[in-house]
PDB file of C-alpha atoms in Angstrom:
ATOM      1  CA  MET F   1     -12.881  -3.712   4.448  1.00  0.00           C
ATOM      2  CA  THR F   2     -12.337   0.022   4.298  1.00  0.00           C
ATOM      3  CA  ILE F   3      -9.627   1.989   2.546  1.00  0.00           C
ATOM      4  CA  THR F   4      -9.087   5.689   3.095  1.00  0.00           C
ATOM      5  CA  SER F   5      -6.411   8.069   1.877  1.00  0.00           C
ATOM      6  CA  GLN F   6      -5.215  11.367   3.260  1.00  0.00           C
ATOM      7  CA  PRO F   7      -2.604  13.673   1.716  1.00  0.00           C
ATOM      8  CA  SER F   8      -0.149  15.528   3.905  1.00  0.00           C
ATOM      9  CA  ALA F   9      -0.575  19.288   4.286  1.00  0.00           C
ATOM     10  CA  ASP F  10       2.017  19.966   1.577  1.00  0.00           C
ATOM     11  CA  GLY F  11       0.620  17.226  -0.726  1.00  0.00           C
ATOM     12  CA  ARG F  12       3.983  15.469  -0.980  1.00  0.00           C
ATOM     13  CA  GLU F  13       2.916  12.360   0.934  1.00  0.00           C
ATOM     14  CA  LEU F  14      -0.220  10.252   0.654  1.00  0.00           C
ATOM     15  CA  THR F  15      -1.204   7.984   3.535  1.00  0.00           C
ATOM     16  CA  ILE F  16      -3.471   5.066   2.696  1.00  0.00           C
ATOM     17  CA  VAL F  17      -5.113   3.252   5.604  1.00  0.00           C
ATOM     18  CA  ILE F  18      -6.353  -0.297   5.041  1.00  0.00           C
ATOM     19  CA  ASN F  19      -8.704  -1.963   7.506  1.00  0.00           C
ATOM     20  CA  GLY F  20      -9.996  -5.527   7.286  1.00  0.00           C
ATOM     21  CA  ARG F  21      -9.297  -7.944   4.447  1.00  0.00           C
ATOM     22  CA  PHE F  22      -6.895  -6.690   1.791  1.00  0.00           C
ATOM     23  CA  ASP F  23      -7.898  -8.905  -1.122  1.00  0.00           C
ATOM     24  CA  PHE F  24      -9.355  -8.722  -4.625  1.00  0.00           C
ATOM     25  CA  ASN F  25     -12.533  -7.104  -3.332  1.00  0.00           C
ATOM     26  CA  ALA F  26     -10.414  -4.088  -2.330  1.00  0.00           C
ATOM     27  CA  HIS F  27      -9.035  -3.544  -5.832  1.00  0.00           C
ATOM     28  CA  GLN F  28     -11.234  -0.634  -6.921  1.00  0.00           C
ATOM     29  CA  ALA F  29     -11.111   1.184  -3.566  1.00  0.00           C
ATOM     30  CA  PHE F  30      -7.323   0.787  -3.363  1.00  0.00           C
ATOM     31  CA  ARG F  31      -6.843   2.066  -6.905  1.00  0.00           C
ATOM     32  CA  GLU F  32      -9.057   5.082  -6.209  1.00  0.00           C
ATOM     33  CA  ALA F  33      -7.096   5.786  -3.015  1.00  0.00           C
ATOM     34  CA  TYR F  34      -3.777   6.264  -4.824  1.00  0.00           C
ATOM     35  CA  LEU F  35      -5.084   7.695  -8.102  1.00  0.00           C
ATOM     36  CA  ARG F  36      -6.513  10.813  -6.474  1.00  0.00           C
ATOM     37  CA  SER F  37      -6.546  13.709  -8.901  1.00  0.00           C
ATOM     38  CA  ASP F  38      -6.107  16.337  -6.181  1.00  0.00           C
ATOM     39  CA  VAL F  39      -2.524  15.386  -5.220  1.00  0.00           C
ATOM     40  CA  GLN F  40       0.754  14.394  -6.867  1.00  0.00           C
ATOM     41  CA  PRO F  41       2.563  12.692  -3.967  1.00  0.00           C
ATOM     42  CA  GLN F  42       6.254  11.886  -3.944  1.00  0.00           C
ATOM     43  CA  ARG F  43       5.874   9.389  -1.076  1.00  0.00           C
ATOM     44  CA  TYR F  44       3.247   6.839  -0.136  1.00  0.00           C
ATOM     45  CA  VAL F  45       2.608   5.411   3.314  1.00  0.00           C
ATOM     46  CA  LEU F  46       0.372   2.376   3.698  1.00  0.00           C
ATOM     47  CA  ASP F  47      -0.865   1.929   7.247  1.00  0.00           C
ATOM     48  CA  LEU F  48      -1.689  -1.764   7.564  1.00  0.00           C
ATOM     49  CA  GLN F  49      -2.412  -1.784  11.286  1.00  0.00           C
ATOM     50  CA  GLY F  50      -6.055  -2.668  10.680  1.00  0.00           C
ATOM     51  CA  ALA F  51      -5.371  -5.161   7.873  1.00  0.00           C
ATOM     52  CA  ASN F  52      -6.042  -8.649   9.186  1.00  0.00           C
ATOM     53  CA  TYR F  53      -5.646 -10.543   5.909  1.00  0.00           C
ATOM     54  CA  LEU F  54      -3.583 -10.130   2.762  1.00  0.00           C
ATOM     55  CA  ASP F  55      -3.642 -12.396  -0.303  1.00  0.00           C
ATOM     56  CA  SER F  56      -1.829 -12.662  -3.631  1.00  0.00           C
ATOM     57  CA  SER F  57      -4.129 -10.131  -5.300  1.00  0.00           C
ATOM     58  CA  ALA F  58      -3.177  -7.609  -2.592  1.00  0.00           C
ATOM     59  CA  LEU F  59       0.482  -8.254  -3.406  1.00  0.00           C
ATOM     60  CA  GLY F  60      -0.344  -7.523  -7.031  1.00  0.00           C
ATOM     61  CA  MET F  61      -2.089  -4.289  -6.039  1.00  0.00           C
ATOM     62  CA  LEU F  62       1.026  -3.226  -4.125  1.00  0.00           C
ATOM     63  CA  LEU F  63       3.086  -3.844  -7.257  1.00  0.00           C
ATOM     64  CA  LEU F  64       0.657  -1.734  -9.314  1.00  0.00           C
ATOM     65  CA  LEU F  65       1.052   1.092  -6.790  1.00  0.00           C
ATOM     66  CA  ARG F  66       4.833   0.726  -7.035  1.00  0.00           C
ATOM     67  CA  ASP F  67       4.680   1.021 -10.837  1.00  0.00           C
ATOM     68  CA  HIS F  68       2.391   4.059 -10.564  1.00  0.00           C
ATOM     69  CA  ALA F  69       4.733   5.699  -8.043  1.00  0.00           C
ATOM     70  CA  GLY F  70       7.833   5.347 -10.196  1.00  0.00           C
ATOM     71  CA  GLY F  71       8.945   1.708 -10.117  1.00  0.00           C
ATOM     72  CA  ASP F  72      12.457   1.371  -8.716  1.00  0.00           C
ATOM     73  CA  GLU F  73      12.414   5.057  -7.731  1.00  0.00           C
ATOM     74  CA  ALA F  74       9.166   4.748  -5.763  1.00  0.00           C
ATOM     75  CA  ASP F  75       9.142   5.772  -2.095  1.00  0.00           C
ATOM     76  CA  ILE F  76       6.555   3.510  -0.469  1.00  0.00           C
ATOM     77  CA  ARG F  77       6.472   2.512   3.188  1.00  0.00           C
ATOM     78  CA  LEU F  78       4.352  -0.298   4.606  1.00  0.00           C
ATOM     79  CA  LEU F  79       3.771   0.438   8.281  1.00  0.00           C
ATOM     80  CA  ASN F  80       2.215  -1.292  11.293  1.00  0.00           C
ATOM     81  CA  CYS F  81       2.017  -4.769   9.770  1.00  0.00           C
ATOM     82  CA  ASN F  82       0.751  -7.495  12.077  1.00  0.00           C
ATOM     83  CA  PRO F  83       2.929 -10.651  12.266  1.00  0.00           C
ATOM     84  CA  ASP F  84       0.838 -12.599   9.713  1.00  0.00           C
ATOM     85  CA  VAL F  85       0.905  -9.797   7.147  1.00  0.00           C
ATOM     86  CA  ARG F  86       4.625  -9.214   7.734  1.00  0.00           C
ATOM     87  CA  ARG F  87       5.329 -12.924   7.190  1.00  0.00           C
ATOM     88  CA  ILE F  88       3.475 -12.891   3.848  1.00  0.00           C
ATOM     89  CA  LEU F  89       5.447  -9.833   2.739  1.00  0.00           C
ATOM     90  CA  GLN F  90       8.745 -11.450   3.784  1.00  0.00           C
ATOM     91  CA  VAL F  91       7.994 -14.777   2.082  1.00  0.00           C
ATOM     92  CA  SER F  92       7.185 -12.799  -1.078  1.00  0.00           C
ATOM     93  CA  ASN F  93      10.498 -10.867  -0.797  1.00  0.00           C
ATOM     94  CA  PHE F  94       8.640  -7.573  -0.719  1.00  0.00           C
ATOM     95  CA  GLU F  95      11.199  -6.125   1.684  1.00  0.00           C
ATOM     96  CA  LYS F  96      13.392  -5.748  -1.417  1.00  0.00           C
ATOM     97  CA  LEU F  97      10.739  -3.574  -3.077  1.00  0.00           C
ATOM     98  CA  PHE F  98       9.237  -1.631  -0.157  1.00  0.00           C
ATOM     99  CA  VAL F  99      10.298  -0.218   3.180  1.00  0.00           C
ATOM    100  CA  ILE F 100       8.507  -2.369   5.770  1.00  0.00           C
ATOM    101  CA  ALA F 101       8.436  -0.986   9.284  1.00  0.00           C
TER     102      ALA F 101
END
């Protein structure tokens, strides 16, 4: 599992790339990825193309990111989900909380 984050040139968007298993073991790395002190993003993009597994703790981490980013006002996009990850997000009704593309 690897998690990296990269701010846009203007610092308004933070892209977080998740590869491998997105589970409890990713908690600290995921938190560090969005709590960077060098940017104050208005939008978050999570690239899940390389995520091959997602569990309930990952869903909880996504909710923590949403709270950090402004709750109902948060602009968070979950991109490149494989069919298994997309199904978990749909069953959990996360399409009501996040943009899933």
